[in-house]
Amino acid sequence: MERVKHVAIYVIRLFALPILLLGGIELALRLFFGMPEGRFCALFPGPNGLYPPNRRMVVDFGVVPYVIESNSLGFRGPQIDIQKPPDVFRIAALGDSMTDGFFVDNDATFPYLLQQNLQRQGWSVEVINAAHGGGTIDTEFAMLEEHVLALNPDLVILTWMSNDIDDLMSGTPTQMPGAGFASGPRAALGWLACHSATSEGLLDVYFRSLSDKYRWLTRRSGELILDGRRYRVPGNTDFAQNAQYTLNVAGMDGQVIVEPFTPSTEAAIETYLQWLRCMNQLLRDSKVRFVFVYLPAYSQVHVPGSSMRMRDILRGECARLEVPFLDLTPVFQERGQQQALHLAPLDYHLNPYGNRVVADALADFLQSTGLLPAE
């Protein structure tokens, strides 16, 4: 009995010191540094793949800080009613990080700007940003099936990005973004990242050592900048040099912007087309209109003679399915010569101007093709 007592005391002493130490660090970070700030909450969506509901999240772990504001349903954007108002034409935008709007605030994402554009012209429309970064067409199909159709949309827009094929090759089919955080160690990690000052601090140190682009602007300026200065990127208009980088990357975008395509790329393209057919059939059965948007890669905008085979494959499939197809390549080539559309060379997501170009082109396309309701 005495031996058990000594062992118990030893175990208590063994764990007491680190627990007290961690508790002291946690308290100090909360009192003197205002942590946790929720900096990484956007990285850990709920098991449904959406953002934490009713949250304002300042995301500054990328090259440009930005603000995400979610509604009660977990979509990025203003509050919406589950029951669609009778006089509203509801549009849902599916896609990955480009549609979601990485590195721009809510009011600079193209789904938001599309709604503003059409409303200014007198249309009673509502555009739901139903995108979430980190997926491709299989997760977009799941988002449509599990969340979007319940909102009774009249029109669904699916936006293509050139990394969709690479994501399809490396991802887990039909898994919703964030579904891996629903249970087990990942769920615990997500909770700690959002609620523990110590965990947030450790993640900050880890990402800081991992990449020189982590919190690039904040580290460079010494302050959190959330105004227009965010988008003054050095080398932003060195289009040819920035495009060369994308051509030299073997994976990601390079899978489908440089020919010849590998056998694994060809197989992934066919898988993408199969998902596209399934999505089209689901929308037809639900009596929802469907629009496909091709968003060109950076090199396709700035390098004359770039391969457009992937675009032609997608356009041909959409023609067979009778799905309206909007190719943004011409307008990007025209507008991209006048002003930078992307955050290159830091990152190749769209800046606020690029998002506006997409929104304007989409508004024109929807009206010219008769996809909006008759006035």
PDB file of N, CA and C in Angstrom, residues 86-134:
ATOM      1  N   PRO A  86     -40.495  34.753 -52.062  1.00  0.00           N
ATOM      2  CA  PRO A  86     -41.147  34.437 -53.340  1.00  0.00           C
ATOM      3  C   PRO A  86     -40.726  35.329 -54.497  1.00  0.00           C
ATOM      4  N   ASP A  87     -40.280  36.545 -54.212  1.00  0.00           N
ATOM      5  CA  ASP A  87     -39.944  37.472 -55.290  1.00  0.00           C
ATOM      6  C   ASP A  87     -38.444  37.557 -55.561  1.00  0.00           C
ATOM      7  N   VAL A  88     -37.670  36.619 -55.024  1.00  0.00           N
ATOM      8  CA  VAL A  88     -36.211  36.649 -55.153  1.00  0.00           C
ATOM      9  C   VAL A  88     -35.731  35.519 -56.055  1.00  0.00           C
ATOM     10  N   PHE A  89     -34.820  35.855 -56.958  1.00  0.00           N
ATOM     11  CA  PHE A  89     -34.143  34.859 -57.793  1.00  0.00           C
ATOM     12  C   PHE A  89     -32.844  34.504 -57.085  1.00  0.00           C
ATOM     13  N   ARG A  90     -32.757  33.270 -56.613  1.00  0.00           N
ATOM     14  CA  ARG A  90     -31.625  32.863 -55.770  1.00  0.00           C
ATOM     15  C   ARG A  90     -30.561  32.144 -56.597  1.00  0.00           C
ATOM     16  N   ILE A  91     -29.334  32.619 -56.497  1.00  0.00           N
ATOM     17  CA  ILE A  91     -28.185  32.037 -57.187  1.00  0.00           C
ATOM     18  C   ILE A  91     -27.210  31.497 -56.138  1.00  0.00           C
ATOM     19  N   ALA A  92     -26.698  30.314 -56.363  1.00  0.00           N
ATOM     20  CA  ALA A  92     -25.682  29.743 -55.477  1.00  0.00           C
ATOM     21  C   ALA A  92     -24.386  29.565 -56.262  1.00  0.00           C
ATOM     22  N   ALA A  93     -23.282  30.055 -55.707  1.00  0.00           N
ATOM     23  CA  ALA A  93     -21.978  29.964 -56.357  1.00  0.00           C
ATOM     24  C   ALA A  93     -21.154  28.865 -55.699  1.00  0.00           C
ATOM     25  N   LEU A  94     -20.842  27.829 -56.474  1.00  0.00           N
ATOM     26  CA  LEU A  94     -20.009  26.728 -56.002  1.00  0.00           C
ATOM     27  C   LEU A  94     -18.589  26.892 -56.542  1.00  0.00           C
ATOM     28  N   GLY A  95     -17.616  26.432 -55.782  1.00  0.00           N
ATOM     29  CA  GLY A  95     -16.234  26.510 -56.227  1.00  0.00           C
ATOM     30  C   GLY A  95     -15.296  26.288 -55.067  1.00  0.00           C
ATOM     31  N   ASP A  96     -14.018  26.599 -55.307  1.00  0.00           N
ATOM     32  CA  ASP A  96     -13.045  26.432 -54.225  1.00  0.00           C
ATOM     33  C   ASP A  96     -12.579  27.799 -53.733  1.00  0.00           C
ATOM     34  N   SER A  97     -11.285  27.959 -53.507  1.00  0.00           N
ATOM     35  CA  SER A  97     -10.798  29.169 -52.850  1.00  0.00           C
ATOM     36  C   SER A  97     -11.009  30.439 -53.662  1.00  0.00           C
ATOM     37  N   MET A  98     -11.019  30.351 -54.995  1.00  0.00           N
ATOM     38  CA  MET A  98     -11.253  31.543 -55.812  1.00  0.00           C
ATOM     39  C   MET A  98     -12.672  32.066 -55.604  1.00  0.00           C
ATOM     40  N   THR A  99     -13.648  31.174 -55.570  1.00  0.00           N
ATOM     41  CA  THR A  99     -15.035  31.580 -55.364  1.00  0.00           C
ATOM     42  C   THR A  99     -15.264  31.979 -53.911  1.00  0.00           C
ATOM     43  N   ASP A 100     -14.700  31.206 -52.998  1.00  0.00           N
ATOM     44  CA  ASP A 100     -14.758  31.522 -51.574  1.00  0.00           C
ATOM     45  C   ASP A 100     -14.245  32.938 -51.354  1.00  0.00           C
ATOM     46  N   GLY A 101     -13.122  33.273 -52.008  1.00  0.00           N
ATOM     47  CA  GLY A 101     -12.574  34.623 -51.908  1.00  0.00           C
ATOM     48  C   GLY A 101     -11.402  34.736 -50.962  1.00  0.00           C
ATOM     49  N   PHE A 102     -10.451  33.776 -51.078  1.00  0.00           N
ATOM     50  CA  PHE A 102      -9.253  33.881 -50.252  1.00  0.00           C
ATOM     51  C   PHE A 102      -8.569  35.227 -50.482  1.00  0.00           C
ATOM     52  N   PHE A 103      -8.160  35.870 -49.385  1.00  0.00           N
ATOM     53  CA  PHE A 103      -7.373  37.105 -49.368  1.00  0.00           C
ATOM     54  C   PHE A 103      -8.160  38.369 -49.714  1.00  0.00           C
ATOM     55  N   VAL A 104      -9.480  38.278 -49.788  1.00  0.00           N
ATOM     56  CA  VAL A 104     -10.296  39.500 -49.915  1.00  0.00           C
ATOM     57  C   VAL A 104     -11.434  39.421 -48.903  1.00  0.00           C
ATOM     58  N   ASP A 105     -11.891  40.578 -48.454  1.00  0.00           N
ATOM     59  CA  ASP A 105     -13.009  40.645 -47.517  1.00  0.00           C
ATOM     60  C   ASP A 105     -14.302  40.213 -48.204  1.00  0.00           C
ATOM     61  N   ASN A 106     -15.333  39.975 -47.408  1.00  0.00           N
ATOM     62  CA  ASN A 106     -16.611  39.518 -47.953  1.00  0.00           C
ATOM     63  C   ASN A 106     -17.103  40.384 -49.108  1.00  0.00           C
ATOM     64  N   ASP A 107     -17.025  41.720 -48.936  1.00  0.00           N
ATOM     65  CA  ASP A 107     -17.601  42.614 -49.942  1.00  0.00           C
ATOM     66  C   ASP A 107     -16.726  42.774 -51.182  1.00  0.00           C
ATOM     67  N   ALA A 108     -15.615  42.023 -51.249  1.00  0.00           N
ATOM     68  CA  ALA A 108     -14.779  42.037 -52.450  1.00  0.00           C
ATOM     69  C   ALA A 108     -14.763  40.686 -53.144  1.00  0.00           C
ATOM     70  N   THR A 109     -15.552  39.716 -52.655  1.00  0.00           N
ATOM     71  CA  THR A 109     -15.650  38.423 -53.334  1.00  0.00           C
ATOM     72  C   THR A 109     -16.573  38.567 -54.542  1.00  0.00           C
ATOM     73  N   PHE A 110     -16.334  37.774 -55.580  1.00  0.00           N
ATOM     74  CA  PHE A 110     -17.163  37.975 -56.768  1.00  0.00           C
ATOM     75  C   PHE A 110     -18.622  37.548 -56.585  1.00  0.00           C
ATOM     76  N   PRO A 111     -18.972  36.559 -55.726  1.00  0.00           N
ATOM     77  CA  PRO A 111     -20.404  36.323 -55.502  1.00  0.00           C
ATOM     78  C   PRO A 111     -21.113  37.545 -54.908  1.00  0.00           C
ATOM     79  N   TYR A 112     -20.478  38.205 -53.960  1.00  0.00           N
ATOM     80  CA  TYR A 112     -21.073  39.416 -53.373  1.00  0.00           C
ATOM     81  C   TYR A 112     -21.190  40.520 -54.417  1.00  0.00           C
ATOM     82  N   LEU A 113     -20.125  40.725 -55.195  1.00  0.00           N
ATOM     83  CA  LEU A 113     -20.125  41.781 -56.209  1.00  0.00           C
ATOM     84  C   LEU A 113     -21.123  41.491 -57.322  1.00  0.00           C
ATOM     85  N   LEU A 114     -21.325  40.211 -57.641  1.00  0.00           N
ATOM     86  CA  LEU A 114     -22.320  39.836 -58.645  1.00  0.00           C
ATOM     87  C   LEU A 114     -23.719  40.250 -58.170  1.00  0.00           C
ATOM     88  N   GLN A 115     -24.009  39.966 -56.916  1.00  0.00           N
ATOM     89  CA  GLN A 115     -25.313  40.362 -56.371  1.00  0.00           C
ATOM     90  C   GLN A 115     -25.484  41.875 -56.422  1.00  0.00           C
ATOM     91  N   GLN A 116     -24.462  42.607 -56.017  1.00  0.00           N
ATOM     92  CA  GLN A 116     -24.547  44.067 -56.030  1.00  0.00           C
ATOM     93  C   GLN A 116     -24.743  44.597 -57.447  1.00  0.00           C
ATOM     94  N   ASN A 117     -24.031  44.021 -58.399  1.00  0.00           N
ATOM     95  CA  ASN A 117     -24.123  44.447 -59.792  1.00  0.00           C
ATOM     96  C   ASN A 117     -25.538  44.277 -60.326  1.00  0.00           C
ATOM     97  N   LEU A 118     -26.090  43.087 -60.116  1.00  0.00           N
ATOM     98  CA  LEU A 118     -27.433  42.802 -60.641  1.00  0.00           C
ATOM     99  C   LEU A 118     -28.508  43.600 -59.927  1.00  0.00           C
ATOM    100  N   GLN A 119     -28.357  43.786 -58.625  1.00  0.00           N
ATOM    101  CA  GLN A 119     -29.352  44.563 -57.885  1.00  0.00           C
ATOM    102  C   GLN A 119     -29.351  46.028 -58.327  1.00  0.00           C
ATOM    103  N   ARG A 120     -28.177  46.566 -58.632  1.00  0.00           N
ATOM    104  CA  ARG A 120     -28.118  47.943 -59.121  1.00  0.00           C
ATOM    105  C   ARG A 120     -28.869  48.099 -60.439  1.00  0.00           C
ATOM    106  N   GLN A 121     -28.914  47.007 -61.207  1.00  0.00           N
ATOM    107  CA  GLN A 121     -29.605  47.058 -62.489  1.00  0.00           C
ATOM    108  C   GLN A 121     -31.090  46.709 -62.367  1.00  0.00           C
ATOM    109  N   GLY A 122     -31.540  46.523 -61.133  1.00  0.00           N
ATOM    110  CA  GLY A 122     -32.963  46.334 -60.903  1.00  0.00           C
ATOM    111  C   GLY A 122     -33.425  44.901 -60.730  1.00  0.00           C
ATOM    112  N   TRP A 123     -32.502  43.951 -60.749  1.00  0.00           N
ATOM    113  CA  TRP A 123     -32.893  42.552 -60.585  1.00  0.00           C
ATOM    114  C   TRP A 123     -33.043  42.225 -59.104  1.00  0.00           C
ATOM    115  N   SER A 124     -34.081  41.486 -58.763  1.00  0.00           N
ATOM    116  CA  SER A 124     -34.280  41.017 -57.387  1.00  0.00           C
ATOM    117  C   SER A 124     -33.587  39.669 -57.240  1.00  0.00           C
ATOM    118  N   VAL A 125     -32.293  39.721 -56.927  1.00  0.00           N
ATOM    119  CA  VAL A 125     -31.490  38.504 -56.863  1.00  0.00           C
ATOM    120  C   VAL A 125     -30.786  38.411 -55.515  1.00  0.00           C
ATOM    121  N   GLU A 126     -30.420  37.190 -55.188  1.00  0.00           N
ATOM    122  CA  GLU A 126     -29.646  36.900 -53.988  1.00  0.00           C
ATOM    123  C   GLU A 126     -28.591  35.878 -54.387  1.00  0.00           C
ATOM    124  N   VAL A 127     -27.336  36.187 -54.110  1.00  0.00           N
ATOM    125  CA  VAL A 127     -26.239  35.285 -54.480  1.00  0.00           C
ATOM    126  C   VAL A 127     -25.617  34.733 -53.203  1.00  0.00           C
ATOM    127  N   ILE A 128     -25.643  33.414 -53.070  1.00  0.00           N
ATOM    128  CA  ILE A 128     -25.078  32.736 -51.906  1.00  0.00           C
ATOM    129  C   ILE A 128     -23.685  32.235 -52.246  1.00  0.00           C
ATOM    130  N   ASN A 129     -22.711  32.609 -51.437  1.00  0.00           N
ATOM    131  CA  ASN A 129     -21.357  32.097 -51.605  1.00  0.00           C
ATOM    132  C   ASN A 129     -21.289  30.731 -50.932  1.00  0.00           C
ATOM    133  N   ALA A 130     -21.498  29.686 -51.727  1.00  0.00           N
ATOM    134  CA  ALA A 130     -21.528  28.314 -51.201  1.00  0.00           C
ATOM    135  C   ALA A 130     -20.212  27.602 -51.477  1.00  0.00           C
ATOM    136  N   ALA A 131     -19.144  28.376 -51.560  1.00  0.00           N
ATOM    137  CA  ALA A 131     -17.820  27.801 -51.843  1.00  0.00           C
ATOM    138  C   ALA A 131     -17.022  27.662 -50.557  1.00  0.00           C
ATOM    139  N   HIS A 132     -16.032  26.780 -50.620  1.00  0.00           N
ATOM    140  CA  HIS A 132     -15.088  26.652 -49.512  1.00  0.00           C
ATOM    141  C   HIS A 132     -13.765  26.185 -50.068  1.00  0.00           C
ATOM    142  N   GLY A 133     -12.710  26.884 -49.695  1.00  0.00           N
ATOM    143  CA  GLY A 133     -11.385  26.531 -50.196  1.00  0.00           C
ATOM    144  C   GLY A 133     -10.979  25.129 -49.801  1.00  0.00           C
ATOM    145  N   GLY A 134     -10.181  24.502 -50.653  1.00  0.00           N
ATOM    146  CA  GLY A 134      -9.623  23.203 -50.318  1.00  0.00           C
ATOM    147  C   GLY A 134     -10.311  22.025 -50.960  1.00  0.00           C
TER     148      GLY A 134
END
